Amino acid sequence: MQKHVKALGLSMALAVPQMATSADLEVTHWWTSGGEAAAVKEFAKAFNATGNNWVDGAIAGSGGTARPIIISRILGGDPMAATQLNHGRQAEELIEAGLMTDLTELAEKEGWKDIVNPSSLLDSCTFEGRIYCVPVNIHSGQWIWLSHGAFETAGLDVPADWNEFVAAAPKLEEAGILPLAMGQQGWQQNLAFGAITIGVAGIDAWRKVSVERDASAAAGPEYKAVFEAVAAARELARESNVQDWNQATNLVITNKAGGQIMGDWAQGEFQVAGQVAGKDYTCLPGLGINEILDTGGDAFYFPVVKDEETKKAQLELASLLISPEVQVAFNLKKGSLPVRGDIDLSSANDCMQKGLKILADGNVLPSGDQNLSPDTQTQIEDLMAEFWSSTMSAADAQEAYVAIIADSE
Ligand code: GAL
């Protein structure tokens, strides 16, 4: 099997385009919020300027909704020409089945190994020594976004960290303001769980569990404190009755909520709302406690197709997505960090500058998607969905979590 896959993979490696193309490329993604749509338009604009045509295949809902649709289309023989997925292991089975285009020749010709920073992003695209995706950004989940208006209304200073935020909650509630905005979806609740873990248990404990998958560490005192902190956070979000992440972000933008734990794609929403970081809202990476970020985010894959023109256009798009100009235009709108360190982002706002400094200092850790299998991730998200929407005890949640980590792969 392995030899066959390698041979198939090599035969799928495409010759690098020698000439401009003009093809319609259907591109799937789940970027449908205001900020996301503004960012993906930068990709489409750049691709259309090459004489090709970006056929937008936006899929509403979260990644958890879109990924099964994307994967089943590829497995079912109805592939799109390009698709967003997250950094990590989401395309593993498709690559093993020989259904994804090998980009190694293009990557070597363009020196992606020397361009992509951190190099772990390209490692996440590499399977058995071959490269199957082009990283396009770095998004991290360990941020809290704080509404200046909400804290002003409550007569409070903007918190400097998670602990000050929790202490401020009663006064926010007295002022009729929801302390913590949270969409009722497991991936959002799991993102908050991960961010609180980094803040409460620290990096070493997080690494033991999320990277080394040490179930005894998950059962330990550090994680007991994490589950108790998450149970407390659950109370702060008890009245948050929105579904999608950007609806929760909008509660912060409109000063109806004090804060939201969310990835830095929330930046795009503040930007579209005309709000200024440091003036209208504050962002605290690592919840203001452990300034470290994960290297989550997005990469584009190119399912194997038959048409030669389409194949050439796929490579032209892959090359464009990592180019300096497109990296600047896209990431400034997306609120994400670029995947290359050789571009000028001096126009980035306060929050992006905080992220760029953390990245430059090397204070980054792999994302859950880069460590755990999609199946394990889904199990944890399902547990978090149950925990955050019920009165499940912190102890029971921790016990269930330990079992998932013990069985994880
Ligand atoms: C993530 C993705 C981000 C962001 C977010 C919310 O999986 O990496 O780009 O859009 O979903 O949709």
Tab-separated table of C-alpha atoms and ligand atoms in Angstrom:
chain	number	residue	atom	x	y	z
A	1	MET	CA	0.000	0.000	0.000
A	2	GLN	CA	2.648	2.510	1.089
A	3	LYS	CA	4.760	1.896	-2.070
A	4	HIS	CA	1.625	2.241	-4.198
A	5	VAL	CA	0.664	5.483	-2.481
A	6	LYS	CA	4.168	6.858	-3.017
A	7	ALA	CA	4.128	5.958	-6.708
A	8	LEU	CA	0.639	7.373	-7.112
A	9	GLY	CA	1.692	10.457	-5.186
A	10	LEU	CA	4.713	10.976	-7.444
A	11	SER	CA	2.667	10.445	-10.571
A	12	MET	CA	0.314	13.130	-9.281
A	13	ALA	CA	3.181	15.577	-8.806
A	14	LEU	CA	2.469	18.253	-11.377
A	15	ALA	CA	4.874	19.968	-13.755
A	16	VAL	CA	5.295	23.578	-12.673
A	17	PRO	CA	3.282	25.915	-14.936
A	18	GLN	CA	5.403	27.495	-17.660
A	19	MET	CA	2.639	29.793	-18.950
A	20	ALA	CA	-0.359	31.807	-17.766
A	21	THR	CA	-3.633	29.892	-17.626
A	22	SER	CA	-7.299	30.830	-17.889
A	23	ALA	CA	-9.387	28.376	-15.959
A	24	ASP	CA	-12.400	28.475	-13.660
A	25	LEU	CA	-11.361	27.128	-10.278
A	26	GLU	CA	-14.028	26.192	-7.742
A	27	VAL	CA	-12.590	27.010	-4.314
A	28	THR	CA	-14.336	25.825	-1.113
A	29	HIS	CA	-13.916	27.409	2.326
A	30	TRP	CA	-16.016	28.311	5.365
A	31	TRP	CA	-15.188	32.014	5.529
A	32	THR	CA	-18.651	33.588	5.532
A	33	SER	CA	-18.541	36.222	8.289
A	34	GLY	CA	-18.042	39.891	7.392
A	35	GLY	CA	-14.339	39.870	8.161
A	36	GLU	CA	-13.705	36.471	6.593
A	37	ALA	CA	-15.532	37.437	3.393
A	38	ALA	CA	-13.484	40.637	3.129
A	39	ALA	CA	-10.312	38.586	3.447
A	40	VAL	CA	-11.209	35.846	0.970
A	41	LYS	CA	-12.043	38.578	-1.548
A	42	GLU	CA	-8.330	39.446	-1.525
A	43	PHE	CA	-7.507	35.910	-2.676
A	44	ALA	CA	-10.208	36.015	-5.361
A	45	LYS	CA	-9.101	39.463	-6.581
A	46	ALA	CA	-5.483	38.375	-6.928
A	47	PHE	CA	-6.390	35.142	-8.710
A	48	ASN	CA	-8.793	36.836	-11.124
A	49	ALA	CA	-6.054	39.368	-11.963
A	50	THR	CA	-4.051	36.467	-13.437
A	51	GLY	CA	-6.759	35.881	-16.071
A	52	ASN	CA	-8.204	32.904	-14.224
A	53	ASN	CA	-11.571	32.837	-12.503
A	54	TRP	CA	-12.120	32.187	-8.787
A	55	VAL	CA	-15.477	30.386	-8.476
A	56	ASP	CA	-16.340	30.950	-4.844
A	57	GLY	CA	-17.570	27.854	-3.021
A	58	ALA	CA	-18.255	29.359	0.407
A	59	ILE	CA	-19.915	26.896	2.800
A	60	ALA	CA	-21.936	28.529	5.599
A	61	GLY	CA	-21.332	27.463	9.185
A	62	SER	CA	-18.204	26.464	11.043
A	63	GLY	CA	-15.350	24.266	9.934
A	64	GLY	CA	-17.119	21.399	11.663
A	65	THR	CA	-19.996	21.828	9.202
A	66	ALA	CA	-17.909	22.470	6.082
A	67	ARG	CA	-15.176	19.824	6.468
A	68	PRO	CA	-17.449	16.764	6.158
A	69	ILE	CA	-19.004	18.321	3.039
A	70	ILE	CA	-15.577	19.017	1.514
A	71	ILE	CA	-14.175	15.587	2.378
A	72	SER	CA	-17.219	13.655	1.144
A	73	ARG	CA	-17.157	15.496	-2.189
A	74	ILE	CA	-13.519	14.554	-2.726
A	75	LEU	CA	-14.066	10.946	-1.637
A	76	GLY	CA	-17.205	10.794	-3.780
A	77	GLY	CA	-15.371	11.760	-6.969
A	78	ASP	CA	-16.819	15.284	-7.201
A	79	PRO	CA	-13.782	17.301	-6.127
A	80	MET	CA	-13.499	21.079	-6.046
A	81	ALA	CA	-10.275	22.465	-7.540
A	82	ALA	CA	-9.000	23.925	-4.254
A	83	THR	CA	-10.139	23.966	-0.643
A	84	GLN	CA	-9.337	25.494	2.721
A	85	LEU	CA	-8.652	23.123	5.585
A	86	ASN	CA	-6.865	23.728	8.878
A	87	HIS	CA	-3.150	23.173	9.478
A	88	GLY	CA	-2.728	19.612	10.636
A	89	ARG	CA	-4.168	16.192	10.001
A	90	GLN	CA	-7.562	16.838	8.389
A	91	ALA	CA	-6.531	15.685	4.883
A	92	GLU	CA	-4.486	12.655	5.991
A	93	GLU	CA	-6.928	10.035	4.696
A	94	LEU	CA	-7.448	11.893	1.392
A	95	ILE	CA	-3.679	12.055	0.840
A	96	GLU	CA	-3.289	8.366	1.676
A	97	ALA	CA	-5.982	7.603	-0.909
A	98	GLY	CA	-3.969	9.521	-3.539
A	99	LEU	CA	-6.747	12.098	-3.986
A	100	MET	CA	-4.708	15.238	-3.235
A	101	THR	CA	-2.207	16.924	-5.546
A	102	ASP	CA	1.467	16.630	-4.638
A	103	LEU	CA	2.865	20.191	-4.623
A	104	THR	CA	6.440	19.208	-3.793
A	105	GLU	CA	7.961	20.238	-7.122
A	106	LEU	CA	6.399	23.724	-6.914
A	107	ALA	CA	7.377	24.047	-3.253
A	108	GLU	CA	10.988	23.162	-4.033
A	109	LYS	CA	11.110	25.465	-7.078
A	110	GLU	CA	9.812	28.393	-4.991
A	111	GLY	CA	11.806	27.530	-1.851
A	112	TRP	CA	8.820	27.220	0.492
A	113	LYS	CA	11.064	25.461	3.035
A	114	ASP	CA	13.081	28.710	3.346
A	115	ILE	CA	10.062	30.986	3.204
A	116	VAL	CA	7.493	29.436	5.554
A	117	ASN	CA	7.844	30.519	9.193
A	118	PRO	CA	7.496	28.655	11.494
A	119	SER	CA	8.573	25.637	9.442
A	120	SER	CA	6.124	23.492	11.437
A	121	LEU	CA	3.396	24.888	9.165
A	122	LEU	CA	4.986	23.196	6.165
A	123	ASP	CA	5.573	20.065	8.228
A	124	SER	CA	1.791	19.994	8.712
A	125	CYS	CA	1.454	19.914	4.905
A	126	THR	CA	4.018	17.107	4.543
A	127	PHE	CA	3.071	13.442	4.339
A	128	GLU	CA	5.702	10.765	3.797
A	129	GLY	CA	8.156	13.428	2.627
A	130	ARG	CA	5.844	15.021	0.045
A	131	ILE	CA	4.092	18.412	0.349
A	132	TYR	CA	0.316	18.480	-0.256
A	133	CYS	CA	-0.802	21.957	0.829
A	134	VAL	CA	0.199	25.600	0.881
A	135	PRO	CA	-0.051	27.299	4.302
A	136	VAL	CA	-1.820	30.676	4.032
A	137	ASN	CA	-1.987	32.085	7.578
A	138	ILE	CA	-1.472	31.560	11.282
A	139	HIS	CA	-4.494	31.854	13.533
A	140	SER	CA	-4.344	31.266	17.248
A	141	GLY	CA	-7.119	30.641	19.726
A	142	GLN	CA	-5.643	31.920	22.986
A	143	TRP	CA	-7.094	35.448	22.863
A	144	ILE	CA	-9.708	37.302	24.830
A	145	TRP	CA	-11.341	40.328	23.208
A	146	LEU	CA	-12.584	43.024	25.612
A	147	SER	CA	-15.142	45.751	24.927
A	148	HIS	CA	-14.005	49.167	26.182
A	149	GLY	CA	-17.616	50.406	26.091
A	150	ALA	CA	-18.882	47.597	28.296
A	151	PHE	CA	-16.299	48.184	31.031
A	152	GLU	CA	-16.837	51.951	30.843
A	153	THR	CA	-20.586	51.423	31.324
A	154	ALA	CA	-19.848	49.280	34.382
A	155	GLY	CA	-17.425	51.897	35.728
A	156	LEU	CA	-14.498	49.500	35.460
A	157	ASP	CA	-10.977	49.586	34.038
A	158	VAL	CA	-10.399	47.197	31.135
A	159	PRO	CA	-8.935	44.012	32.687
A	160	ALA	CA	-5.248	43.248	32.131
A	161	ASP	CA	-5.723	39.483	32.310
A	162	TRP	CA	-8.229	36.617	32.697
A	163	ASN	CA	-8.199	36.779	36.506
A	164	GLU	CA	-9.089	40.507	36.484
A	165	PHE	CA	-11.790	39.742	33.898
A	166	VAL	CA	-13.374	37.093	36.162
A	167	ALA	CA	-13.199	39.479	39.136
A	168	ALA	CA	-14.958	42.200	37.109
A	169	ALA	CA	-17.861	39.946	36.082
A	170	PRO	CA	-20.245	40.736	38.983
A	171	LYS	CA	-20.098	44.487	38.255
A	172	LEU	CA	-20.678	43.814	34.533
A	173	GLU	CA	-23.761	41.781	35.442
A	174	GLU	CA	-24.989	44.541	37.792
A	175	ALA	CA	-24.754	46.894	34.777
A	176	GLY	CA	-26.847	44.484	32.724
A	177	ILE	CA	-23.893	43.373	30.628
A	178	LEU	CA	-23.155	39.728	29.742
A	179	PRO	CA	-19.657	39.023	31.080
A	180	LEU	CA	-18.583	36.362	28.569
A	181	ALA	CA	-19.990	35.997	25.046
A	182	MET	CA	-19.973	32.395	23.781
A	183	GLY	CA	-21.575	30.763	20.745
A	184	GLN	CA	-23.317	27.473	21.523
A	185	GLN	CA	-21.018	25.257	19.424
A	186	GLY	CA	-18.530	22.671	20.716
A	187	TRP	CA	-15.530	24.001	18.761
A	188	GLN	CA	-15.984	27.451	20.315
A	189	GLN	CA	-16.337	25.980	23.799
A	190	ASN	CA	-13.297	23.776	23.168
A	191	LEU	CA	-11.314	26.812	21.991
A	192	ALA	CA	-12.175	28.557	25.273
A	193	PHE	CA	-11.192	25.422	27.212
A	194	GLY	CA	-7.800	25.415	25.447
A	195	ALA	CA	-7.192	29.113	26.106
A	196	ILE	CA	-8.139	28.809	29.799
A	197	THR	CA	-5.842	25.775	30.064
A	198	ILE	CA	-2.901	27.836	28.800
A	199	GLY	CA	-3.777	30.578	31.282
A	200	VAL	CA	-4.533	28.408	34.331
A	201	ALA	CA	-2.397	25.250	33.934
A	202	GLY	CA	0.457	26.752	31.932
A	203	ILE	CA	2.378	25.515	28.951
A	204	ASP	CA	4.099	22.497	30.473
A	205	ALA	CA	0.875	20.887	31.648
A	206	TRP	CA	-0.801	21.761	28.321
A	207	ARG	CA	2.057	20.196	26.358
A	208	LYS	CA	2.012	17.019	28.473
A	209	VAL	CA	-1.655	16.480	27.649
A	210	SER	CA	-2.126	17.986	24.192
A	211	VAL	CA	1.181	16.964	22.641
A	212	GLU	CA	2.350	13.943	24.668
A	213	ARG	CA	-1.266	12.827	25.247
A	214	ASP	CA	-0.395	11.925	28.866
A	215	ALA	CA	-3.720	10.914	30.436
A	216	SER	CA	-2.246	10.957	33.972
A	217	ALA	CA	-1.408	14.652	33.497
A	218	ALA	CA	-4.974	15.238	32.309
A	219	ALA	CA	-6.149	13.657	35.578
A	220	GLY	CA	-3.731	15.765	37.632
A	221	PRO	CA	-4.196	18.818	39.878
A	222	GLU	CA	-3.338	21.373	37.160
A	223	TYR	CA	-6.247	20.159	35.032
A	224	LYS	CA	-8.491	19.937	38.095
A	225	ALA	CA	-7.923	23.697	38.411
A	226	VAL	CA	-8.606	24.106	34.672
A	227	PHE	CA	-11.966	22.326	34.782
A	228	GLU	CA	-12.967	24.366	37.851
A	229	ALA	CA	-12.012	27.570	35.979
A	230	VAL	CA	-13.999	26.443	32.943
A	231	ALA	CA	-17.007	25.689	35.147
A	232	ALA	CA	-16.726	29.244	36.486
A	233	ALA	CA	-16.414	30.615	32.932
A	234	ARG	CA	-19.537	28.632	32.006
A	235	GLU	CA	-21.487	30.693	34.554
A	236	LEU	CA	-20.173	33.936	33.019
A	237	ALA	CA	-21.520	32.810	29.624
A	238	ARG	CA	-24.758	31.303	30.950
A	239	GLU	CA	-26.938	34.007	29.304
A	240	SER	CA	-25.056	33.980	25.986
A	241	ASN	CA	-27.747	32.722	23.636
A	242	VAL	CA	-26.057	33.098	20.241
A	243	GLN	CA	-24.865	30.310	17.946
A	244	ASP	CA	-22.097	31.468	15.606
A	245	TRP	CA	-18.727	32.821	16.760
A	246	ASN	CA	-19.187	36.124	14.921
A	247	GLN	CA	-22.564	36.691	16.603
A	248	ALA	CA	-20.736	36.400	19.927
A	249	THR	CA	-18.053	38.788	18.668
A	250	ASN	CA	-20.822	41.217	17.732
A	251	LEU	CA	-22.023	41.216	21.372
A	252	VAL	CA	-18.561	42.549	22.303
A	253	ILE	CA	-18.493	45.029	19.397
A	254	THR	CA	-21.876	46.428	20.478
A	255	ASN	CA	-20.854	46.536	24.180
A	256	LYS	CA	-23.515	44.011	25.155
A	257	ALA	CA	-20.815	41.637	26.432
A	258	GLY	CA	-17.616	42.362	28.310
A	259	GLY	CA	-15.464	39.858	26.469
A	260	GLN	CA	-15.132	36.808	24.256
A	261	ILE	CA	-12.466	34.117	24.173
A	262	MET	CA	-11.972	33.591	20.427
A	263	GLY	CA	-9.316	33.146	17.804
A	264	ASP	CA	-7.772	36.206	16.199
A	265	TRP	CA	-10.081	35.892	13.212
A	266	ALA	CA	-12.353	37.977	15.432
A	267	GLN	CA	-10.124	40.888	14.364
A	268	GLY	CA	-11.777	40.907	10.982
A	269	GLU	CA	-15.161	41.580	12.601
A	270	PHE	CA	-13.865	44.539	14.634
A	271	GLN	CA	-12.235	45.847	11.467
A	272	VAL	CA	-15.409	45.597	9.376
A	273	ALA	CA	-17.256	47.357	12.244
A	274	GLY	CA	-14.747	50.209	12.028
A	275	GLN	CA	-13.418	49.577	15.546
A	276	VAL	CA	-9.799	50.319	16.475
A	277	ALA	CA	-7.661	48.017	18.577
A	278	GLY	CA	-6.488	49.738	21.757
A	279	LYS	CA	-9.208	52.408	21.429
A	280	ASP	CA	-12.523	50.528	21.111
A	281	TYR	CA	-11.373	47.078	22.188
A	282	THR	CA	-8.425	45.359	23.802
A	283	CYS	CA	-6.968	41.976	22.892
A	284	LEU	CA	-5.084	39.866	25.430
A	285	PRO	CA	-3.027	37.027	23.925
A	286	GLY	CA	-2.626	34.058	26.241
A	287	LEU	CA	-5.490	35.650	28.198
A	288	GLY	CA	-2.869	38.116	29.447
A	289	ILE	CA	-1.277	35.403	31.620
A	290	ASN	CA	0.974	33.260	29.397
A	291	GLU	CA	1.678	35.200	26.214
A	292	ILE	CA	1.949	32.218	23.926
A	293	LEU	CA	0.002	31.435	20.768
A	294	ASP	CA	-0.754	28.287	18.858
A	295	THR	CA	0.044	27.909	15.182
A	296	GLY	CA	-3.417	27.013	14.071
A	297	GLY	CA	-4.884	28.474	10.944
A	298	ASP	CA	-5.403	27.529	7.373
A	299	ALA	CA	-3.832	25.846	4.383
A	300	PHE	CA	-5.098	25.239	0.878
A	301	TYR	CA	-5.204	21.769	-0.671
A	302	PHE	CA	-5.763	20.898	-4.323
A	303	PRO	CA	-7.713	17.708	-5.012
A	304	VAL	CA	-6.514	15.696	-8.009
A	305	VAL	CA	-8.515	16.626	-11.112
A	306	LYS	CA	-8.328	15.403	-14.717
A	307	ASP	CA	-8.323	18.623	-16.777
A	308	GLU	CA	-4.819	19.823	-17.681
A	309	GLU	CA	-5.745	23.557	-17.730
A	310	THR	CA	-7.242	23.194	-14.254
A	311	LYS	CA	-4.111	21.449	-13.015
A	312	LYS	CA	-1.951	24.340	-14.219
A	313	ALA	CA	-4.312	26.899	-12.665
A	314	GLN	CA	-4.204	24.974	-9.357
A	315	LEU	CA	-0.442	25.479	-9.207
A	316	GLU	CA	-0.768	29.118	-10.210
A	317	LEU	CA	-3.172	29.639	-7.311
A	318	ALA	CA	-0.928	27.772	-4.861
A	319	SER	CA	1.989	29.992	-5.830
A	320	LEU	CA	-0.146	33.143	-5.539
A	321	LEU	CA	-1.469	32.343	-2.034
A	322	ILE	CA	2.025	32.324	-0.528
A	323	SER	CA	3.314	35.315	-2.516
A	324	PRO	CA	4.372	38.375	-0.452
A	325	GLU	CA	1.745	40.772	-1.853
A	326	VAL	CA	-1.158	38.389	-1.381
A	327	GLN	CA	0.062	37.401	2.093
A	328	VAL	CA	-0.049	41.056	3.196
A	329	ALA	CA	-3.407	41.865	1.557
A	330	PHE	CA	-5.137	38.732	2.869
A	331	ASN	CA	-3.771	38.587	6.425
A	332	LEU	CA	-4.385	42.275	7.173
A	333	LYS	CA	-8.084	41.677	6.404
A	334	LYS	CA	-8.223	38.210	8.056
A	335	GLY	CA	-6.574	39.317	11.316
A	336	SER	CA	-4.177	36.395	11.019
A	337	LEU	CA	-0.389	36.348	10.912
A	338	PRO	CA	1.392	35.658	7.623
A	339	VAL	CA	3.203	32.408	6.935
A	340	ARG	CA	6.361	34.175	5.834
A	341	GLY	CA	8.685	36.418	7.818
A	342	ASP	CA	10.029	38.501	4.915
A	343	ILE	CA	7.134	40.913	4.406
A	344	ASP	CA	6.307	44.376	5.741
A	345	LEU	CA	3.360	44.374	8.146
A	346	SER	CA	4.070	47.758	9.735
A	347	SER	CA	0.483	48.734	8.916
A	348	ALA	CA	-0.835	45.912	11.127
A	349	ASN	CA	-2.869	47.046	14.154
A	350	ASP	CA	-1.977	46.713	17.870
A	351	CYS	CA	-3.326	43.199	18.192
A	352	MET	CA	-1.572	41.846	15.108
A	353	GLN	CA	1.636	43.519	16.297
A	354	LYS	CA	1.277	41.685	19.643
A	355	GLY	CA	0.869	38.424	17.726
A	356	LEU	CA	3.808	39.143	15.421
A	357	LYS	CA	6.061	39.808	18.456
A	358	ILE	CA	4.998	36.564	20.153
A	359	LEU	CA	5.687	34.725	16.884
A	360	ALA	CA	9.071	36.469	16.441
A	361	ASP	CA	9.990	35.524	20.039
A	362	GLY	CA	9.168	31.902	19.207
A	363	ASN	CA	6.508	31.646	21.913
A	364	VAL	CA	4.301	29.401	19.852
A	365	LEU	CA	2.882	25.921	20.327
A	366	PRO	CA	1.235	23.504	17.933
A	367	SER	CA	-2.549	23.656	17.650
A	368	GLY	CA	-4.870	20.854	18.637
A	369	ASP	CA	-5.505	20.200	14.939
A	370	GLN	CA	-1.758	19.716	14.471
A	371	ASN	CA	-1.433	17.269	17.365
A	372	LEU	CA	-4.629	15.287	17.753
A	373	SER	CA	-6.535	13.273	15.189
A	374	PRO	CA	-9.784	14.743	13.807
A	375	ASP	CA	-11.617	11.980	15.674
A	376	THR	CA	-10.056	12.892	19.041
A	377	GLN	CA	-10.699	16.589	18.394
A	378	THR	CA	-14.361	15.852	17.677
A	379	GLN	CA	-14.713	13.818	20.888
A	380	ILE	CA	-13.279	16.701	22.950
A	381	GLU	CA	-15.524	19.228	21.189
A	382	ASP	CA	-18.575	17.054	21.902
A	383	LEU	CA	-17.575	16.828	25.583
A	384	MET	CA	-17.162	20.609	25.762
A	385	ALA	CA	-20.540	21.171	24.079
A	386	GLU	CA	-22.149	18.999	26.759
A	387	PHE	CA	-20.157	20.531	29.640
A	388	TRP	CA	-20.804	24.182	28.706
A	389	SER	CA	-24.546	23.678	28.097
A	390	SER	CA	-25.326	21.621	31.212
A	391	THR	CA	-24.609	21.520	34.940
A	392	MET	CA	-22.086	18.682	34.476
A	393	SER	CA	-19.574	18.911	37.318
A	394	ALA	CA	-15.973	19.892	36.697
A	395	ALA	CA	-14.919	16.523	38.145
A	396	ASP	CA	-17.175	14.553	35.788
A	397	ALA	CA	-15.973	16.587	32.812
A	398	GLN	CA	-12.343	15.977	33.778
A	399	GLU	CA	-12.980	12.230	34.120
A	400	ALA	CA	-14.534	12.087	30.644
A	401	TYR	CA	-11.654	14.141	29.237
A	402	VAL	CA	-9.044	11.804	30.755
A	403	ALA	CA	-10.738	8.857	29.048
A	404	ILE	CA	-10.630	10.636	25.675
A	405	ILE	CA	-6.930	11.486	26.069
A	406	ALA	CA	-6.202	7.904	27.160
A	407	ASP	CA	-7.774	6.606	23.917
A	408	SER	CA	-6.464	9.431	21.722
A	409	GLU	CA	-4.372	8.947	18.576
B	1	GAL	C1	-11.048	28.328	11.761
B	1	GAL	C2	-10.246	28.935	10.633
B	1	GAL	C3	-10.264	30.429	10.677
B	1	GAL	C4	-11.612	31.017	11.015
B	1	GAL	C5	-12.451	30.169	11.973
B	1	GAL	C6	-13.908	30.568	12.092
B	1	GAL	O1	-11.036	26.933	11.653
B	1	GAL	O2	-8.881	28.526	10.742
B	1	GAL	O3	-9.763	30.908	9.434
B	1	GAL	O4	-12.254	31.426	9.932
B	1	GAL	O5	-12.380	28.823	11.664
B	1	GAL	O6	-14.576	30.339	10.956
